[in-house]
Coordinates of C-alpha atoms and ligand atoms in Angstrom, one line a residue:
M1 CA 64.2 139.4 65.5
Q2 CA 67.4 139.5 64.2
P3 CA 67.0 135.9 62.2
L4 CA 70.6 135.1 63.9
I5 CA 69.4 135.3 67.8
K6 CA 66.1 133.8 67.0
Q7 CA 67.5 131.0 65.5
I8 CA 69.6 130.4 69.1
R9 CA 66.0 131.6 70.6
D10 CA 64.8 128.7 68.8
L11 CA 67.3 125.6 69.4
E12 CA 67.5 127.2 73.4
E13 CA 64.2 125.8 74.1
I14 CA 65.2 122.5 72.6
S15 CA 68.2 122.4 73.6
A16 CA 67.2 123.0 77.8
Q17 CA 65.9 120.0 77.8
L18 CA 69.8 118.9 78.8
E19 CA 69.8 121.1 81.8
I20 CA 67.1 119.3 84.5
D21 CA 65.6 121.7 87.1
I22 CA 65.4 121.3 90.9
V23 CA 62.1 119.8 90.8
H24 CA 62.8 116.5 88.2
R25 CA 66.4 116.3 89.3
K26 CA 64.7 115.3 93.0
E27 CA 62.8 113.1 90.8
L28 CA 65.1 111.3 89.3
L29 CA 67.2 111.1 92.5
S30 CA 65.0 109.7 93.7
S31 CA 64.0 106.8 91.7
L32 CA 67.2 105.4 91.3
G33 CA 67.6 106.1 94.8
E34 CA 65.1 103.7 95.8
Y35 CA 66.3 101.1 92.5
T36 CA 69.6 101.5 94.2
N37 CA 68.8 100.4 97.7
Q38 CA 66.7 97.5 96.1
F39 CA 69.4 96.3 94.2
I40 CA 72.3 95.8 97.6
E41 CA 69.0 94.6 99.5
S42 CA 68.7 92.0 96.7
L43 CA 72.2 90.7 96.7
P44 CA 72.5 88.4 99.1
T45 CA 69.9 86.7 98.2
A46 CA 70.4 87.3 94.6
L47 CA 72.2 84.3 91.9
S48 CA 75.8 85.4 91.1
F49 CA 75.8 84.3 87.5
I50 CA 72.9 84.2 85.6
D51 CA 73.9 83.3 81.8
K52 CA 71.3 84.7 79.7
D53 CA 71.5 86.8 76.8
V54 CA 71.0 90.4 76.1
N55 CA 68.7 91.5 74.6
K56 CA 70.4 93.8 72.6
G57 CA 67.0 95.5 71.1
N58 CA 65.9 96.5 74.3
L59 CA 68.9 99.0 74.7
K60 CA 68.9 100.5 71.3
I61 CA 68.6 104.5 71.4
S62 CA 66.8 106.8 69.5
N63 CA 65.4 109.6 69.5
Q64 CA 62.6 108.8 71.6
P65 CA 63.0 110.2 75.0
G66 CA 62.3 108.3 77.5
N67 CA 61.3 108.3 81.1
I68 CA 63.5 107.1 84.2
A69 CA 61.6 103.9 85.8
E70 CA 61.5 102.7 81.9
I71 CA 65.4 103.0 81.9
L72 CA 65.5 101.4 85.2
K73 CA 63.6 98.7 84.8
V74 CA 65.2 97.4 80.9
F75 CA 69.3 98.3 83.6
N76 CA 67.6 95.7 85.4
Q77 CA 66.3 93.3 83.0
E78 CA 69.5 93.2 80.4
V79 CA 72.6 94.5 82.8
A80 CA 72.0 93.6 85.9
E81 CA 70.0 90.3 86.1
S82 CA 73.0 89.0 83.2
G83 CA 76.3 87.6 83.3
I84 CA 78.5 87.7 87.3
K85 CA 77.2 90.1 89.4
A86 CA 80.6 92.0 90.5
A87 CA 78.4 93.7 93.0
S88 CA 77.2 90.6 95.7
G89 CA 79.4 89.1 97.7
G90 CA 79.0 85.7 96.0
H91 CA 81.4 86.6 93.4
V92 CA 84.5 84.7 94.1
G93 CA 86.0 83.5 90.4
Y94 CA 88.4 85.6 88.8
I95 CA 89.5 88.5 91.1
P96 CA 86.3 89.9 92.5
G97 CA 85.7 93.8 92.6
G98 CA 84.8 95.7 95.2
G99 CA 81.4 98.7 94.5
I100 CA 81.7 100.3 98.0
Y101 CA 78.7 102.7 98.7
A102 CA 80.9 105.9 99.2
A103 CA 82.9 105.2 96.0
A104 CA 79.5 105.9 94.3
L105 CA 78.4 109.3 96.2
G106 CA 82.8 109.7 95.3
D107 CA 82.2 109.0 91.8
F108 CA 78.3 111.4 91.4
L109 CA 79.5 114.1 92.9
A110 CA 82.7 114.2 90.1
A111 CA 80.4 113.9 87.4
V112 CA 77.5 116.6 88.9
S113 CA 81.4 118.7 90.1
N114 CA 83.1 117.7 86.3
E115 CA 86.6 119.5 87.8
Y116 CA 89.6 118.3 85.8
A117 CA 91.7 116.4 86.9
G118 CA 94.0 116.8 84.8
V119 CA 96.6 119.4 84.9
A120 CA 96.5 121.7 88.4
Y121 CA 96.1 125.0 86.7
A122 CA 92.5 124.0 85.4
S123 CA 91.7 122.0 89.3
P124 CA 94.2 123.0 91.1
G125 CA 92.0 121.1 94.3
A126 CA 90.9 118.2 92.3
V127 CA 95.1 117.1 91.0
A128 CA 95.8 117.7 95.1
I129 CA 93.1 115.5 96.0
E130 CA 94.2 112.9 93.2
N131 CA 98.0 113.8 95.0
E132 CA 96.9 113.4 97.7
V133 CA 95.8 109.3 97.0
L134 CA 99.2 109.9 95.7
N135 CA 101.1 110.6 98.6
W136 CA 98.5 108.3 101.2
L137 CA 99.5 104.8 98.9
K138 CA 103.1 106.0 99.1
E139 CA 102.9 106.0 102.4
V140 CA 101.4 102.3 102.6
F141 CA 104.1 101.0 99.9
S142 CA 106.6 102.9 101.9
F143 CA 107.7 104.5 98.8
P144 CA 109.7 108.0 99.1
K145 CA 107.4 111.7 98.5
S146 CA 109.4 112.1 95.2
A147 CA 107.9 108.9 93.4
V148 CA 105.6 110.5 91.5
G149 CA 102.4 108.4 90.3
N150 CA 99.3 108.5 88.2
L151 CA 95.7 107.4 89.3
A152 CA 94.5 104.8 85.5
S153 CA 91.6 103.1 84.3
G154 CA 93.0 99.6 86.8
G155 CA 96.1 97.2 86.3
S156 CA 96.6 97.6 82.7
V157 CA 97.4 100.7 82.0
S158 CA 99.1 101.1 85.4
N159 CA 101.2 98.3 84.3
L160 CA 101.3 100.4 80.5
I161 CA 102.3 103.5 82.4
A162 CA 105.3 101.4 84.1
L163 CA 106.9 99.4 81.6
T164 CA 107.2 102.9 79.4
A165 CA 109.2 104.5 82.0
A166 CA 111.6 101.6 82.0
R167 CA 111.4 101.5 78.1
D168 CA 112.3 105.1 78.9
K169 CA 115.0 105.2 81.1
F170 CA 117.5 102.2 79.7
G171 CA 116.5 103.9 76.2
V172 CA 114.7 100.5 74.8
K173 CA 114.4 101.5 70.7
N174 CA 115.2 100.9 67.3
E175 CA 117.8 98.1 67.1
K176 CA 118.0 97.8 71.1
V177 CA 114.8 96.2 71.2
T178 CA 115.5 93.1 69.7
K179 CA 119.2 92.3 72.2
S180 CA 116.8 94.0 75.2
V181 CA 115.7 91.5 78.2
I182 CA 112.9 91.1 80.4
Y183 CA 113.3 88.7 83.1
L184 CA 109.5 86.7 83.9
S185 CA 107.1 84.8 85.6
T186 CA 105.2 82.3 83.3
Q187 CA 102.4 83.1 86.2
A188 CA 102.7 87.1 85.1
H189 CA 99.2 88.8 84.1
H190 CA 98.1 88.9 80.3
C191 CA 98.3 92.2 80.7
I192 CA 102.4 91.9 80.9
Q193 CA 102.2 90.9 76.8
K194 CA 99.5 93.6 75.5
S195 CA 101.4 96.2 77.2
L196 CA 104.7 95.3 75.8
R197 CA 103.2 95.2 72.2
I198 CA 101.2 98.4 72.9
I199 CA 104.6 99.9 73.6
G200 CA 106.9 99.0 70.5
L201 CA 108.4 95.4 72.8
E202 CA 107.5 93.3 71.4
D203 CA 110.3 91.8 69.5
V204 CA 112.0 91.8 72.8
I205 CA 113.7 89.1 74.6
I206 CA 111.6 87.7 77.1
R207 CA 113.2 85.2 79.6
Y208 CA 110.3 83.2 81.7
V209 CA 112.0 82.5 84.8
D210 CA 112.6 79.5 86.8
L211 CA 109.4 78.8 89.2
D212 CA 109.5 77.0 93.0
A213 CA 106.7 74.5 93.5
D214 CA 104.4 76.7 95.2
F215 CA 105.0 79.2 91.3
K216 CA 107.0 82.5 92.7
I217 CA 110.3 83.2 90.6
N218 CA 113.1 81.2 91.5
P219 CA 115.8 83.8 92.5
Q220 CA 119.2 82.0 91.4
D221 CA 117.3 81.4 88.4
L222 CA 117.2 85.0 87.6
E223 CA 120.1 85.2 88.8
F224 CA 122.0 82.8 86.1
K225 CA 120.0 84.0 83.3
I226 CA 120.9 87.9 83.9
Q227 CA 124.8 86.9 84.1
A228 CA 124.2 83.9 81.3
D229 CA 122.7 87.2 78.7
R230 CA 125.6 89.9 80.2
A231 CA 127.6 87.3 78.6
A232 CA 126.2 86.5 75.9
G233 CA 126.3 90.6 75.1
L234 CA 122.5 91.0 75.5
H235 CA 120.8 93.8 76.9
P236 CA 119.3 92.7 80.6
F237 CA 116.9 95.9 81.8
L238 CA 114.0 94.7 83.9
V239 CA 113.1 91.9 86.1
I240 CA 109.1 92.3 86.5
A241 CA 107.5 91.0 90.0
S242 CA 104.1 90.0 90.7
A243 CA 103.0 90.5 94.7
G244 CA 99.3 88.2 94.0
T245 CA 99.3 86.4 90.9
T246 CA 96.2 86.2 89.4
D247 CA 96.3 82.3 89.4
V248 CA 97.1 80.9 92.2
G249 CA 98.0 84.4 94.4
A250 CA 101.6 83.4 94.8
I251 CA 104.1 86.6 95.9
D252 CA 107.5 86.8 94.3
P253 CA 110.1 86.9 96.6
L254 CA 110.3 90.6 96.0
D255 CA 113.4 91.6 98.7
E256 CA 115.5 89.1 96.7
M257 CA 114.9 90.4 93.1
A258 CA 114.9 93.3 94.4
A259 CA 118.8 93.4 95.3
I260 CA 119.6 91.0 92.4
A261 CA 117.9 94.1 89.8
K262 CA 119.8 96.2 92.3
T263 CA 123.4 94.5 91.8
N264 CA 122.8 94.6 88.2
N265 CA 121.5 97.7 87.6
L266 CA 118.0 96.8 86.1
W267 CA 114.7 98.2 86.7
F268 CA 112.1 96.1 88.8
H269 CA 108.8 96.2 88.4
V270 CA 106.1 94.9 90.8
D271 CA 102.7 94.1 89.8
A272 CA 100.6 94.2 93.3
A273 CA 97.2 95.0 91.1
Y274 CA 95.1 91.7 93.7
G275 CA 97.6 91.5 95.8
G276 CA 99.3 94.4 97.5
F277 CA 96.7 96.2 99.9
F278 CA 97.0 93.5 101.2
V279 CA 100.6 94.7 102.8
L280 CA 98.1 96.5 105.7
T281 CA 97.3 93.0 107.2
S282 CA 98.5 90.2 108.7
K283 CA 100.6 89.7 106.1
K284 CA 103.0 92.7 105.7
E285 CA 105.8 90.7 106.1
L286 CA 105.4 89.0 102.5
F287 CA 105.7 92.4 101.0
N288 CA 109.6 93.0 102.2
G289 CA 111.1 94.6 99.3
I290 CA 108.2 96.3 97.3
E291 CA 109.9 99.5 98.9
K292 CA 112.7 98.9 96.6
A293 CA 110.8 98.4 93.1
D294 CA 111.3 101.4 90.7
S295 CA 107.8 100.8 90.0
L296 CA 104.5 99.3 92.2
V297 CA 101.0 99.1 90.2
V298 CA 98.3 98.7 92.6
D299 CA 93.9 98.2 92.4
P300 CA 92.6 99.7 94.0
H301 CA 89.3 98.5 92.3
K302 CA 90.5 94.8 93.5
G303 CA 92.1 95.6 97.3
M304 CA 89.9 99.0 98.7
F305 CA 86.7 97.6 97.3
L306 CA 86.0 100.3 94.8
P307 CA 84.4 99.9 91.9
Y308 CA 85.7 99.2 88.4
G309 CA 87.9 101.5 86.7
I310 CA 90.3 102.8 89.2
G311 CA 94.3 101.3 89.1
A312 CA 97.4 103.5 90.5
V313 CA 100.9 103.1 89.5
L314 CA 103.5 104.8 91.3
I315 CA 107.2 105.7 90.0
K316 CA 110.2 106.2 91.5
D317 CA 112.7 108.1 88.4
A318 CA 110.3 111.6 87.4
N319 CA 112.5 111.9 84.8
A320 CA 111.4 107.9 83.7
V321 CA 107.4 108.2 83.2
L322 CA 107.6 112.2 82.4
H323 CA 109.4 110.9 78.2
A324 CA 106.5 110.0 76.8
N325 CA 104.0 111.1 78.9
R326 CA 104.9 115.0 78.9
Y327 CA 104.3 116.9 75.5
A328 CA 103.5 120.9 75.8
A329 CA 101.1 121.4 73.2
N330 CA 101.4 125.1 72.4
Y331 CA 97.5 125.5 73.0
M332 CA 98.4 124.6 76.9
Q333 CA 100.9 127.1 76.8
D334 CA 98.7 128.7 80.5
A335 CA 99.0 125.2 81.7
V336 CA 102.9 125.2 82.3
L337 CA 104.2 125.0 86.3
E338 CA 107.3 124.0 87.2
D339 CA 106.6 121.1 89.1
L340 CA 106.0 119.5 86.0
A341 CA 105.0 115.6 87.9
I342 CA 102.1 117.5 89.8
D343 CA 100.1 117.1 87.0
P344 CA 98.3 113.9 86.4
A345 CA 98.4 114.5 82.6
N346 CA 101.7 114.4 82.6
V347 CA 102.9 111.4 84.0
S348 CA 100.3 109.1 81.9
P349 CA 98.5 109.3 78.1
E350 CA 95.0 110.9 79.6
L351 CA 94.9 114.7 78.5
T352 CA 91.1 114.7 79.5
K353 CA 90.3 112.3 82.5
H354 CA 87.8 110.6 84.9
F355 CA 87.8 112.8 88.2
R356 CA 89.5 109.6 90.0
G357 CA 90.4 110.7 93.0
L358 CA 87.5 111.6 94.6
R359 CA 85.8 107.9 94.5
F360 CA 89.5 106.7 96.6
W361 CA 89.8 109.8 98.6
L362 CA 86.4 110.4 99.6
P363 CA 85.3 107.0 101.2
L364 CA 88.6 107.2 103.0
R365 CA 87.8 111.0 104.5
L366 CA 84.2 108.9 105.4
H367 CA 85.3 105.2 106.8
G368 CA 88.5 106.1 107.8
I369 CA 91.7 103.3 107.1
E370 CA 90.7 100.7 109.3
P371 CA 87.2 99.0 108.2
F372 CA 89.1 99.1 104.5
V373 CA 92.2 96.9 106.4
A374 CA 89.7 94.8 108.7
C375 CA 87.9 93.6 105.5
L376 CA 90.8 92.3 104.1
E377 CA 91.9 90.6 107.2
E378 CA 88.4 88.9 107.0
K379 CA 89.0 87.8 103.6
L380 CA 91.9 85.8 104.5
L381 CA 90.5 84.1 107.8
L382 CA 87.0 83.8 105.2
T383 CA 89.6 81.6 102.6
Q384 CA 91.3 79.4 105.6
Y385 CA 87.7 78.8 106.2
F386 CA 86.6 78.1 103.4
R387 CA 89.7 75.8 102.8
E388 CA 88.4 73.8 106.1
K389 CA 85.3 73.7 105.2
L390 CA 86.1 71.6 101.7
V391 CA 88.6 69.3 102.9
E392 CA 85.8 68.0 104.7
L393 CA 83.7 67.8 101.7
G394 CA 87.1 65.5 100.5
F395 CA 87.9 67.9 98.1
E396 CA 92.0 68.4 97.9
V397 CA 93.0 71.8 98.5
G398 CA 96.6 73.6 97.0
P399 CA 99.1 74.7 99.2
V400 CA 98.2 77.5 101.8
P401 CA 98.1 80.6 99.9
D402 CA 100.1 83.4 100.7
L403 CA 96.6 86.1 100.4
S404 CA 92.8 84.7 99.5
V405 CA 93.2 82.7 95.8
S406 CA 93.2 79.7 96.5
Y407 CA 92.5 76.2 94.1
F408 CA 90.5 72.5 94.7
W409 CA 89.4 69.6 93.1
Y410 CA 87.8 66.4 93.4
P411 CA 90.3 63.2 93.5
A412 CA 88.1 61.2 91.2
E413 CA 90.5 58.8 90.3
S414 CA 91.1 58.0 86.4
K415 CA 89.1 61.0 85.8
T416 CA 89.5 63.5 87.7
N417 CA 89.7 66.5 85.1
D418 CA 86.7 65.2 83.3
F419 CA 85.1 65.5 86.9
N420 CA 85.5 68.8 87.5
K421 CA 85.0 69.9 85.0
Q422 CA 81.6 68.2 85.0
L423 CA 81.6 69.6 88.4
M424 CA 82.8 73.7 87.2
Q425 CA 79.7 73.1 84.6
H426 CA 77.0 72.5 87.7
I427 CA 78.0 75.0 89.6
H428 CA 77.6 77.8 87.0
E429 CA 74.5 76.3 86.3
D430 CA 73.1 76.5 89.9
G431 CA 74.8 80.6 90.4
S432 CA 74.5 80.5 93.7
V433 CA 78.0 82.0 94.4
F434 CA 80.7 82.3 91.7
L435 CA 83.7 80.2 91.1
S436 CA 85.9 80.0 88.2
S437 CA 88.5 77.6 87.2
T438 CA 92.0 77.4 85.2
L439 CA 94.9 75.2 84.2
L440 CA 98.0 74.9 86.5
K441 CA 100.2 72.2 85.4
D442 CA 98.0 70.3 83.1
K443 CA 95.1 69.9 86.0
F444 CA 92.1 71.9 85.5
V445 CA 91.3 72.9 89.5
I446 CA 88.6 75.5 90.9
R447 CA 89.9 78.3 92.2
M448 CA 88.6 80.5 94.9
A449 CA 89.4 84.4 95.0
I450 CA 87.5 86.2 98.0
L451 CA 88.3 89.8 97.1
S452 CA 84.7 91.5 97.6
F453 CA 84.0 93.3 100.3
R454 CA 80.2 92.0 100.7
T455 CA 82.0 88.1 101.3
K456 CA 81.0 87.1 104.5
L457 CA 81.1 83.8 106.9
A458 CA 77.0 83.6 105.5
T459 CA 78.6 83.6 101.5
I460 CA 80.7 80.8 102.4
N461 CA 78.9 78.7 103.7
R462 CA 76.1 79.0 100.9
A463 CA 78.9 78.3 98.8
I464 CA 79.9 75.4 100.5
E465 CA 75.9 74.2 100.7
M466 CA 75.9 74.8 96.8
I467 CA 79.2 72.7 96.3
K468 CA 77.1 69.8 98.1
R469 CA 74.5 69.8 96.3
C470 CA 77.1 70.0 92.8
L471 CA 79.1 66.8 93.3
E472 CA 75.9 64.8 94.5
K473 CA 75.3 65.6 90.5
T474 CA 78.2 65.1 89.8
K475 CA 79.2 61.7 91.3
E476 CA 75.6 60.3 89.6
Q477 CA 76.1 61.8 86.1
M478 CA 80.0 59.8 85.8
A479 CA 78.5 57.1 88.0
G480 CA 76.2 56.1 85.3
Ligands
LIG1 C1 93.9 92.7 87.5 C2 95.6 92.2 87.8 C3 95.3 93.0 86.2 C4 95.1 93.8 85.3 O1 94.6 95.2 86.3 P1 93.1 95.7 84.6 O2 92.3 96.0 86.4 O3 92.6 94.4 85.5 O4 93.1 96.6 84.4 C5 96.8 93.0 86.2 N1 97.9 92.6 86.7 C6 97.8 92.2 87.9 C7 98.0 90.7 89.0 C8 95.9 92.0 87.9 O5 95.0 91.3 88.9

């Protein structure tokens, strides 16, 4: 044999291991299926938080081929059994993610078919699914069909895409940066600040608008600050609202803010990463005005219960978003289309991207929309129930929340902050249900954020039992 052919044949023998044959595929899938089934069955009784160090030695990569049973064992030990159990309904701290099974099937299918979802020319079907999902979102939020959108990795990158479009619409660059003004709430998510740094707007002027007692933007103050900045010769260009803040779940007065932005000719951005999908529930009217946003961000890995790794952005001005993201390289010449915004790659910093649409579209096709809406509505009622039970235990609770984030603290005479910090620590050590904490005007409070599709009445009862236990411990300790 010629040496070249022989060399190829030799390599082929080794590289062929990457194409697993059908017998082994069935075995692997069966092992994985068994493990994931057990994992899901164990969730109702498993701890929601395990404070444990990872044995990194167990995760070491080497040239030694392993077997799936051993790999799954390591995964279980080092990953599934450490930290916050995100798949558990007992995760009611921070903003929980989802992880519905149907979405995992979508991911599996996306990975096996490995469709290229960046450009319609390469995979018209995959791109059509991405756009169908975006079209559905436009309907949900009453956005015009002409709006463009993108499925990104999460709320952070979605916000980045929207803020970049606002920047380019108003040509905020060079010496204009330090004279341009953005209006923001101190309760806005920190990814906004991160985005501003990344997109070269670190030196922009940020005006923190006054908040009311419920941590919502005061529209009079917004109007006042814009006028003052105009009078001072500055360049206001962007108003940012939250529809569901991370700390307390507050929805800013969207309709009034939209009107102010419009009369002043400013870009109106709404970050609804956490709260957005509650527009499908009885809380709909709280979102009035969201349809007037120039750009909108929602996180399907929060409110649609999908696994981590999917955010969505909708933007009305297609040219504004194409400005930064559309770049025609020579090697892309076969991919040029008339309708540029159809290609996800033109609306995102990503060229090659995960086929995210499938993990969203497949569950909607499989379940329909109603179970998702029922699940959101259920979370609202569970929040109410949790608060009522806490009051029965002697806790003080924050104001009636707009959505499913709330907070509480135990009124311990002089040392309230110390008491609640101690209580929080006991709750984390217990781990039965995971809660988080925050500081609100220097007050240490314990936060609940109910959004996992697996959080049920039984979960809240479990949380109450745990809190009772931890409260007793804390009382004894603080008395002693
Ligand atoms: C979660 C969240 C973000 C950040 O989204 P990621 O998906 O974590 O990147 C931004 N804004 C709000 C209001 C959020 O709740």
